[in-house]
Each structure stands twice: as C-alpha cells, then as structure tokens.
XYZ file of C-alpha atoms in Angstrom:
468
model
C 0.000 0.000 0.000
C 1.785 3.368 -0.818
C 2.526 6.238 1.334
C 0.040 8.724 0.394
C -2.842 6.126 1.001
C -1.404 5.119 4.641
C -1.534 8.788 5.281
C -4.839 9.443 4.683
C -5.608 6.128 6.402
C -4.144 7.723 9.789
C -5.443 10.798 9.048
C -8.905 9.269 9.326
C -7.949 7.116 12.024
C -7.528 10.482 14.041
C -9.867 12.309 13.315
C -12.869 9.629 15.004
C -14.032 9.991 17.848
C -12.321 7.829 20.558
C -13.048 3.897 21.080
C -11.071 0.985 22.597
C -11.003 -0.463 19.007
C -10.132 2.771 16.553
C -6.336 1.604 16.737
C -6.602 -1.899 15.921
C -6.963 -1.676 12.268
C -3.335 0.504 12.173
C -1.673 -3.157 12.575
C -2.901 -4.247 9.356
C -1.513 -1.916 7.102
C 1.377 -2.405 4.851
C 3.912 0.419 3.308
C 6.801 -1.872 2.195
C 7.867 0.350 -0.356
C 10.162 2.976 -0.023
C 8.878 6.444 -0.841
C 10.102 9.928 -1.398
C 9.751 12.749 0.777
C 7.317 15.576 -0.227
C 8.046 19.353 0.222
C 5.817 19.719 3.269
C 8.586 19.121 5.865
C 6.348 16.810 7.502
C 8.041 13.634 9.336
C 5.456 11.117 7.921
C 6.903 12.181 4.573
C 10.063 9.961 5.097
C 8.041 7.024 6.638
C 9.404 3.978 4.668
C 12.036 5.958 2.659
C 15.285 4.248 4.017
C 15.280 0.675 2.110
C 15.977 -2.015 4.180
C 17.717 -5.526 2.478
C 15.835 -8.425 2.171
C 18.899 -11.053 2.501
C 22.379 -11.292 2.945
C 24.354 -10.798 6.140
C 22.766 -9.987 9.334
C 25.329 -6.266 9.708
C 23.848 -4.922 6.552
C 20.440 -5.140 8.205
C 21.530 -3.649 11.483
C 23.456 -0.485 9.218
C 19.925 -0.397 7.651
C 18.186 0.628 11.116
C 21.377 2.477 12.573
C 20.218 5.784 13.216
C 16.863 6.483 14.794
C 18.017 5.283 18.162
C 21.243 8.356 17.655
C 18.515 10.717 16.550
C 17.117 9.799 19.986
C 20.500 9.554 22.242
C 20.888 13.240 21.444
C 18.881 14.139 24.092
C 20.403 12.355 26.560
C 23.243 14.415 26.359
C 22.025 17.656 24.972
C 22.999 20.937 27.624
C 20.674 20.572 30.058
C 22.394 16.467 30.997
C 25.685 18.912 31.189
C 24.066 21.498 34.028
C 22.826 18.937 35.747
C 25.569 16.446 35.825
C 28.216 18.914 36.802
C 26.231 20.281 39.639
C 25.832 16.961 40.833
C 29.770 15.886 40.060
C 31.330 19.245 41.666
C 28.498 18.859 45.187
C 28.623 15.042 45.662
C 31.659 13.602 43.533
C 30.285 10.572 42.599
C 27.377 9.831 44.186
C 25.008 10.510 41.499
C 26.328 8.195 38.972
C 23.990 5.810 39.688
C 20.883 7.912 39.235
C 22.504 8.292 35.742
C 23.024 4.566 35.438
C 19.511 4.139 36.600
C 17.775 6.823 34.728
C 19.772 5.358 31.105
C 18.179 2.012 32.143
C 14.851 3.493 32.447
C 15.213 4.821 29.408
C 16.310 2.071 27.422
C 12.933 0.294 28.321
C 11.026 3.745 27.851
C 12.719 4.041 24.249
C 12.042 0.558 23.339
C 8.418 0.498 23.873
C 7.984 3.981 21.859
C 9.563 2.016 19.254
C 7.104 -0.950 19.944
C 4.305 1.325 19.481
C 5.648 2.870 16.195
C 6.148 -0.402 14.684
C 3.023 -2.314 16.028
C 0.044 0.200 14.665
C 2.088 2.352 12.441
C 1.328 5.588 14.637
C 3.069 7.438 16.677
C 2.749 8.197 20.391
C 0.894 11.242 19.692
C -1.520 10.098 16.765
C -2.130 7.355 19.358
C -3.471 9.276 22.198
C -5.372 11.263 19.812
C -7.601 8.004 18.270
C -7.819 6.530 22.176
C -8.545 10.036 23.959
C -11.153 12.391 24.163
C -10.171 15.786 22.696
C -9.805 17.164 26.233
C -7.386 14.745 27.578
C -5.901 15.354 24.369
C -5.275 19.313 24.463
C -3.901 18.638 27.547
C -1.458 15.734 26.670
C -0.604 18.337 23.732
C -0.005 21.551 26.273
C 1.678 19.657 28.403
C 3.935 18.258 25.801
C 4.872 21.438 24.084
C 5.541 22.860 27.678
C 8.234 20.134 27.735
C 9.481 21.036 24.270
C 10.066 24.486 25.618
C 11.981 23.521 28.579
C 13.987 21.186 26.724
C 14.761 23.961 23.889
C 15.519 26.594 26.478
C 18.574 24.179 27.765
C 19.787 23.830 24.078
C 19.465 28.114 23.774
C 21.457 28.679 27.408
C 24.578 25.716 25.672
C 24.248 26.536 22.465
C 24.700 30.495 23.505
C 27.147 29.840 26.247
C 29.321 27.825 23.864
C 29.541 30.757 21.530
C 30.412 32.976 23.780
C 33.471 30.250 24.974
C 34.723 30.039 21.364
C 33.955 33.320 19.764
C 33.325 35.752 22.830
C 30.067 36.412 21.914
C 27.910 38.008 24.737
C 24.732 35.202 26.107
C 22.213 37.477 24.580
C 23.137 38.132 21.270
C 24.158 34.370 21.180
C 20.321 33.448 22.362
C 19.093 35.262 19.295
C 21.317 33.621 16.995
C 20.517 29.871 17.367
C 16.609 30.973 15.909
C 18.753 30.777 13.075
C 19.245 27.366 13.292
C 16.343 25.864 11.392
C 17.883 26.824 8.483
C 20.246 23.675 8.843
C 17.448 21.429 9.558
C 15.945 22.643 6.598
C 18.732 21.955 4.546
C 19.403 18.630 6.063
C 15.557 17.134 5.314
C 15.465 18.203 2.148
C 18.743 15.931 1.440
C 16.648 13.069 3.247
C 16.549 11.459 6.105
C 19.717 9.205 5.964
C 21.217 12.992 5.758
C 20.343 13.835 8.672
C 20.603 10.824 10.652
C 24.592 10.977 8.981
C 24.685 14.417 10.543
C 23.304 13.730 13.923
C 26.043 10.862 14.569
C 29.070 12.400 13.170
C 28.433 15.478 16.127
C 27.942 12.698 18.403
C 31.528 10.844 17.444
C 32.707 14.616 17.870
C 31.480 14.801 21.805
C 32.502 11.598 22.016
C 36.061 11.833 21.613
C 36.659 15.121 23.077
C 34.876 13.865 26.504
C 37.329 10.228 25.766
C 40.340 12.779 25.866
C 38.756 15.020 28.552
C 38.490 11.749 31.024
C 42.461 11.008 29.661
C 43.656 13.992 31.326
C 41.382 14.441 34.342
C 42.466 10.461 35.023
C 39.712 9.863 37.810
C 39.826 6.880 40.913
C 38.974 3.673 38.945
C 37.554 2.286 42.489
C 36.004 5.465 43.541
C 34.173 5.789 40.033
C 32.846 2.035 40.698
C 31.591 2.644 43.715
C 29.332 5.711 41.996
C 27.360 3.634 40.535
C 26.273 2.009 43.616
C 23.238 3.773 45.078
C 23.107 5.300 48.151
C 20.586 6.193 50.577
C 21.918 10.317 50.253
C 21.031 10.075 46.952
C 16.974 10.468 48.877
C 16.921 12.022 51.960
C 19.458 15.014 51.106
C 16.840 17.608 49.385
C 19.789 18.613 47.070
C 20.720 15.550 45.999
C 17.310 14.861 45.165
C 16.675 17.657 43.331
C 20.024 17.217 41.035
C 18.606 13.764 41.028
C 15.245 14.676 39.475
C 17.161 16.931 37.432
C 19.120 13.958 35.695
C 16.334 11.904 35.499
C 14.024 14.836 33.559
C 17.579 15.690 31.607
C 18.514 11.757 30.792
C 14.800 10.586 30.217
C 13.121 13.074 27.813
C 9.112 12.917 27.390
C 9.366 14.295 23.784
C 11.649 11.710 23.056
C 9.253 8.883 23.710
C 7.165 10.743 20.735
C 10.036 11.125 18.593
C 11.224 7.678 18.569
C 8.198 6.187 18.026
C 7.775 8.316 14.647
C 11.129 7.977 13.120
C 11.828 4.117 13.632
C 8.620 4.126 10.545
C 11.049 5.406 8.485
C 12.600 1.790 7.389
C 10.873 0.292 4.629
C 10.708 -2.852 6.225
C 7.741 -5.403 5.116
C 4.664 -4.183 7.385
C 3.522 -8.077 7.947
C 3.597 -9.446 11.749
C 7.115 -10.915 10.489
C 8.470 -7.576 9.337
C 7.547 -6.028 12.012
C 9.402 -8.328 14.838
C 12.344 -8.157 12.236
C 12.144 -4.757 12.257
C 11.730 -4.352 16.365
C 14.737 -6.557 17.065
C 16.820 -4.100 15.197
C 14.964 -1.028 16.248
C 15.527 -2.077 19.943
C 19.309 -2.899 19.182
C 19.872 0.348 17.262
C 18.279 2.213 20.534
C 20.008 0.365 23.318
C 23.566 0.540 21.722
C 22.802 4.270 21.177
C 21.749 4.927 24.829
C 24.463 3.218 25.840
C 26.713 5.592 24.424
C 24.789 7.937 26.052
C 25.580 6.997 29.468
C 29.458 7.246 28.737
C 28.724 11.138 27.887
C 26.626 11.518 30.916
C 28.554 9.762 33.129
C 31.986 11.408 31.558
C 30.500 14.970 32.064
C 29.340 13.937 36.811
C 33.136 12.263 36.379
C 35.087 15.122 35.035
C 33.472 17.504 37.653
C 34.146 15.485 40.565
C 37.785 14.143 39.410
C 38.937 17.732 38.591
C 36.370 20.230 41.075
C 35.037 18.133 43.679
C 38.169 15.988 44.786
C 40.192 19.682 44.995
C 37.045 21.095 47.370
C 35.151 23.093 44.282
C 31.798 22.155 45.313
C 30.375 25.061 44.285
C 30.562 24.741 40.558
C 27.393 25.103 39.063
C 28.043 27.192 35.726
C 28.935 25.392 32.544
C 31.070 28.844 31.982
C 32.751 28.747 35.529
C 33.631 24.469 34.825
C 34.726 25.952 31.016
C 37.365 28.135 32.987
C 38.568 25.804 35.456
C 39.298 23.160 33.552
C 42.683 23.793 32.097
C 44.253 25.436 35.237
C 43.121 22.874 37.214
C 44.335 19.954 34.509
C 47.218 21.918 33.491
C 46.415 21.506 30.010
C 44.716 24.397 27.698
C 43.201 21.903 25.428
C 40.528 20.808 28.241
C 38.859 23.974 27.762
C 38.785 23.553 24.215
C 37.704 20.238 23.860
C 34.723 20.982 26.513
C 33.721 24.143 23.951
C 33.866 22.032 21.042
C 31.021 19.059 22.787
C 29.356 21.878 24.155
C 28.752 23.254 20.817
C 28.164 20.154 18.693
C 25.286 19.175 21.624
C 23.562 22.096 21.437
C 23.136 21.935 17.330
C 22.419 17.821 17.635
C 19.668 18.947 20.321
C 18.291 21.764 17.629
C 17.593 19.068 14.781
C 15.923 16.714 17.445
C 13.901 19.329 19.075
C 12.482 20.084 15.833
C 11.410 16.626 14.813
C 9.967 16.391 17.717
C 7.593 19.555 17.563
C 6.385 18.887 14.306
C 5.303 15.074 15.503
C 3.725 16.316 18.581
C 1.421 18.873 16.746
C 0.848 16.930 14.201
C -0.054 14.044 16.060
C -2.322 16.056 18.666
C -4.095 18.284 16.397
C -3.770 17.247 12.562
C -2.021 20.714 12.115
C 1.108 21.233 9.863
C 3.514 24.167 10.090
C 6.313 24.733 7.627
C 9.145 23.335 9.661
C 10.997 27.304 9.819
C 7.394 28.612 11.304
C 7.549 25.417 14.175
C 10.870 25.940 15.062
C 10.866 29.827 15.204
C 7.437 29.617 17.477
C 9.209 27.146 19.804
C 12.890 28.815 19.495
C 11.090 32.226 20.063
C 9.032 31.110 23.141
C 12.422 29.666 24.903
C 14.519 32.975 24.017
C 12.490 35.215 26.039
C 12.818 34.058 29.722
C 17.137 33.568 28.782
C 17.043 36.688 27.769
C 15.143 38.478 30.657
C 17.235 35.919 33.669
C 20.351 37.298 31.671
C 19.337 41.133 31.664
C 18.268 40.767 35.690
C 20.369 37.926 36.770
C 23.337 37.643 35.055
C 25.338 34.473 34.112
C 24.522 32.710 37.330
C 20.939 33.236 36.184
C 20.862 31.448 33.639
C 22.675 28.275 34.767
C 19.720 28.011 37.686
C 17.083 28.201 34.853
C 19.202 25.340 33.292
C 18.886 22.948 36.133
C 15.184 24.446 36.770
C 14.457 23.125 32.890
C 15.675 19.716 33.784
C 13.298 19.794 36.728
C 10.635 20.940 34.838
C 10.941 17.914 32.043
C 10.762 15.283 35.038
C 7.684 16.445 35.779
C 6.346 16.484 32.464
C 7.361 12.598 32.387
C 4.252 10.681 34.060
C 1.915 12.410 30.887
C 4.138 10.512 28.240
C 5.098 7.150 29.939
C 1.958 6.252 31.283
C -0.246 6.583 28.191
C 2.826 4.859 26.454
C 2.649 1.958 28.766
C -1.304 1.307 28.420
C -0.851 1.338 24.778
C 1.706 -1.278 24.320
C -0.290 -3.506 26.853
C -3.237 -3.705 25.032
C -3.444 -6.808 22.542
C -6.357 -5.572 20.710
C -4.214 -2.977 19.884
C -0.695 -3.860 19.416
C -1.477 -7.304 17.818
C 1.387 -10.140 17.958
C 3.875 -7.199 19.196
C 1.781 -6.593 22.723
C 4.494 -5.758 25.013
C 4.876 -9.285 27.251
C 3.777 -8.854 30.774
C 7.096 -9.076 32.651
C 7.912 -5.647 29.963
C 4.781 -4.155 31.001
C 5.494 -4.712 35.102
C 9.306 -3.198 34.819
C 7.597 -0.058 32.510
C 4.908 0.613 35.637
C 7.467 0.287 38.052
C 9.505 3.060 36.170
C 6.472 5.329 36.013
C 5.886 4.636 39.468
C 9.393 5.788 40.404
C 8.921 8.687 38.489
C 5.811 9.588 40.083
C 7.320 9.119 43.493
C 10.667 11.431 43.342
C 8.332 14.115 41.383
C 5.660 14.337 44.367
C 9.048 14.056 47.019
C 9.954 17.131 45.688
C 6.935 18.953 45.198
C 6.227 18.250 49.227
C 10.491 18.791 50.324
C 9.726 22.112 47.609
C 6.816 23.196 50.177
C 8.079 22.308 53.368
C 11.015 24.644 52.496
C-alpha cells in the first residue's frame, strides 16, 4: 500500500471519535515500499524511505536501522544532561552516577516500547493518544507536551549560547538570538533526506565523544572510587539537594518528547509491514536504541566524572556554571586543550539537540491536532518562546541566572514525564491494539514500576519544595 494512502488512512484514524477499538486496524496496514519525501517538511513524509535488504548478512540489516536510536541519544546528552551532571559531580563527587546509570536504564525500556508502538500500529505516540482520547485529555497531553518542548529547547538556547560565547566571545544574549537561526540547517538537512540527517546527527555525536574520551584522559579519575558511583546510596533520597540534582538527571537523561520522537522515526525503514516484518524490524529497532543509549551513558557519566575528578576531589563544590567548569578546567588539569575540547562538545550538543527538538515539535502537533507548520514557522514559534525568559534571567540575573534556569528546565521535564510514559505503557499492553507485538507482561510490570518511580521522586519534591 503506498505512502500517500497510509496517510490518509491515519489521518482518518484520528480524526474519530475515541473507542477501545479505533487503533486496531493501524496493525494491518502495509507500506513496504520505499517512498520519497514531499516538500511539506512533515516527518510522515520519510516514513518507509530508508530501504531495508531483504537477505544477505545480518550487519547490513543492522546499518539499515542504525540511526533512529542516535537521533534519539541526542537528548540524553544535549545541555541541560551537562548542568545537571556537573552540579551533581562538583556537590557530591560521585554519588550521582547511579541515578545516571539508573535513569539510562529506564530509558532504554522507555525508548524501546515507543519504538514498539511505532512499529506495532504504524502511529506514533501522539496520533495514538489522539484516536484513544477524548479531545480534552488530548489538548492537555498536547499543552503539556509542548511545555516540555520548551523547557527542553531553552537548555539547548542557554549551551548553544554559552558555547559561543566560549569560542567566539560572543555576549549570552546576542548568542540566544542567533541559534533561531538554526532551522535553516534542519531545513537543509531534510530536504537531502533522512539518511542525511541521521549521517549528521552521529558524526556530532563521534565529535562529543572523543573530546569527553580525551577530557576523562587527562582528568584520570579513581577507577575504584568511580565504581563505587554507581552504587546507590541512601543520600542520593533524603538530602533535598541531591534529590533535586537527582530529578534533574532523570528529567535531563529521560526526555518525554523523546518517547514521541522515537516512536515516529523508527517508521522510516521500509521494512515489510507483515507481523514478520515487524518483529524483524523491532529486534533491530531495539538494538539500534540500546547501543545508542548506551553511548549515552558514557557522555553523561563522563560529564558527573570530570566535575568530581577535577572540582570536587580539589574542594570546588560550588561549581554550578557550565562557563565557571569551562574556565577551570585547564588550570586545574594543566592543560589548555581541556577547555577547548569541553567548547567544542558543548557546541556540537547544542546543534544535535536543535535538529531533534524540531522533529519532535512537528510530531507532537501533528499528532495532537492534525495541524502542519512549515518546519521554519515550528521551530521559530518554539525557538522564540524559549529565548524570552534567557534573555530576561540574563538582563536581571546575570550568568549565574541562567545556569539556575538550566537545572530548573531539567526539573521541569521530570515532571512532564508521568503524561508521556503512562499513556505509552497502556498502549503497548493492550493486545487488541498492538497485535502479535503486545508488550509481554514481565515488559509491562518493569515499565509501571519506572512510572511509578517517576511519580514518586516528582511528588518528594513537590512536598520537600513546600516544606522549604
């Protein structure tokens, strides 16, 4: 069945009113064929553009889906991860690597049932709560989505300004107003399709990857003490601070846009839409997310390491400032290139983060209200809403403004995270809906035990929040 049919298909699909059953026919579709991208800038464009091969050896399948799991890793490391995890590095060394290892495990499950969902009915999270919903719940899930886009996009304005200003001296401000600019690369990139910008996406992440691998080099941290991070810890719960950083990671590792994005772009393998193809297709879809996640963690856990090898173990606790950890890095390593190399990541995050955040926005409105925006008008809506309060905490705060509204972002996203993951989890459960690729019931325990968690540490800090 071509593209152009399967799109009006969902587009019907959506627009019914809500009933346990209106997903179930999704499963049966078919879109084996790969198909060009139109000029609309719309996602669903580039479903089943990227051929997948038939036969031959098992690596040139797994190259096939390399790249939607990358797309997703990106925000698991974008600036907001780098506030957060050098707070909690330069206040309690180590202790909060294992909320990082913990929140990267949480999202590994979280990012393989978004691409369970994608694969099983051939919507994504959003389309999906728009057919099962009613239009209330729906506005909601959308408002409350779009707030997260925000606070997510206002961490990639603060790095992605800050890092100018590192390499080029340009003042925060001025440096805020120039990444609006920035959809102009995204355009560019779609219009080459989607293996483009997938290509794109993963040659910035090699880029932070070796200049945090060289970073760790010189800073040369406690093999045993780094270990013994990953442990938990009580502290990690009943010290309010730690908590909050802690919430902070979690929001900044475990994205709720992400769970939309992932479950859009793994439809853009042409893989045979048959029960078959589509267990083919979610073996390599999950092994393509995990391996990219995994990655993840090293940059996450390289960024809480650096801070407490290099500021914490010489008594810097108080380094909270992505700026402040820019300028202490090479007198306290002795080397100049530290400073440069953290730049460099800084810089390639915050543009990875841009094309993401994008993708994302267009999915969510699409999905929630069946309205398409030129991708420059989405991005300069969402850019220009996140500008504004950098701007004004720069003007009246200064610097150390803006790195509290960092960490305040990261907060902010946690909290957002119970809206995605639990309509996420209830879709993947249901057989009626998901077909032969229900989500098995030991999958579906582990996923509410996550949102549970979740849950927990957000209302924790809402009540430690009011006590003090």
């Amino acid at each position: 069945m071509s593209l152009p049919i399967l799109n009006r298909i969902a587009l019907a699909i959506s627009s019914l009113s809500p009933r346990p059953d209106v997903l179930s026919m999704s499963a049966d579709t078919t879109a084996s064929a790969p198909s060009s991208a139109t000029a609309t800038g719309s996602l669903g464009d580039h479903h089943a553009s990227v051929a997948v091969p038939k036969g031959g050896h098992w690596w040139f399948r797994l190259l096939a889906f390399l790249g939607p799991g990358y797309m997703v890793s990106v925000g698991y490391m974008d600036p907001g991860n780098w506030a957060t995890d050098l707070a909690g590095g330069s206040q309690f060394g180590y202790l909060l690597l294992s909320v990082i290892l913990l929140s990267n495990l949480m999202a590994i499950v979280l990012q393989g049932l978004s691409a369970r969902l994608g694969i099983a009915t051939g919507l994504d999270l959003a389309q999906a709560c728009r057919a099962r919903y009613p239009r209330g719940v729906n506005l909601a899930l959308w408002g409350i989505c779009e707030l997260a886009i925000i606070a997510c996009d206002l961490a990639e304005v603060i790095g992605t300004a800050i890092a100018l200003k590192l390499m080029f001296g340009i003042p925060l401000t001025m440096g805020a107003i120039i990444t609006a600019v920035d959809v102009v690369l995204v355009l560019l990139l779609m219009n080459r399709g989607f293996r483009a910008l997938e290509a794109f996406v993963i040659a910035l992440l090699l880029i932070i990857f070796v200049c945090f691998g060289l970073q760790m080099a010189l800073a040369a941290p406690p093999i045993a003490a780094v270990l013994g991070g990953f442990i938990p810890r009580a502290q990690v719960v009943t010290d309010p601070q730690a908590l909050y950083l802690a919430i902070g990671i979690i929001g900044a590792t475990v994205m709720p846009h992400n769970l939309y994005l992932h479950s859009s772009i793994v439809q853009t393998r042409a893989y045979p839409r048959t029960d078959v193809g589509r267990k083919s297709a979610l073996r390599w879809a999950v092994t393509d997310s995990t391996v990219a996640l995994m990655f993840a963690l090293f940059i996450n856990a390289s960024i809480l390491i650096l801070a407490a090898a290099v500021f914490h173990a010489q008594g810097r606790t108080d380094v909270q400032e992505i700026e402040q950890a820019h300028a202490l890095l090479a007198p306290m390593l002795g080397v100049g290139l530290a400073s440069t190399l953290f730049a460099v990541a800084l810089l390639a995050s915050g543009i990875n983060s841009t094309v993401t955040a994008t993708l994302a926005g267009q999915i969510v409105m699409e999905g929630f209200l069946q309205l398409r925006l030129p991708p420059w008008v989405r991005r300069l809506l969402t850019r220009g809403i996140a500008i504004v309060p950098v701007v004004i905490v720069t003007w009246l705060y200064g610097e150390a403004g803006t790195a509290r509204l960092l960490v305040l972002s990261q907060v902010v996203l946690s909290m957002q995270l119970p809206f995605a993951v639990i309509p996420l989890v209830r879709f993947v459960s249901d057989r009626q809906l998901m077909g032969a690729l229900v989500a098995p019931a030991w999958l579906v325990r582990i996923a509410w035990g996550i949102a549970a968690v979740i849950v927990c540490l957000n209302l924790k800090l809402l009540w430690d929040t009011a006590l003090h």
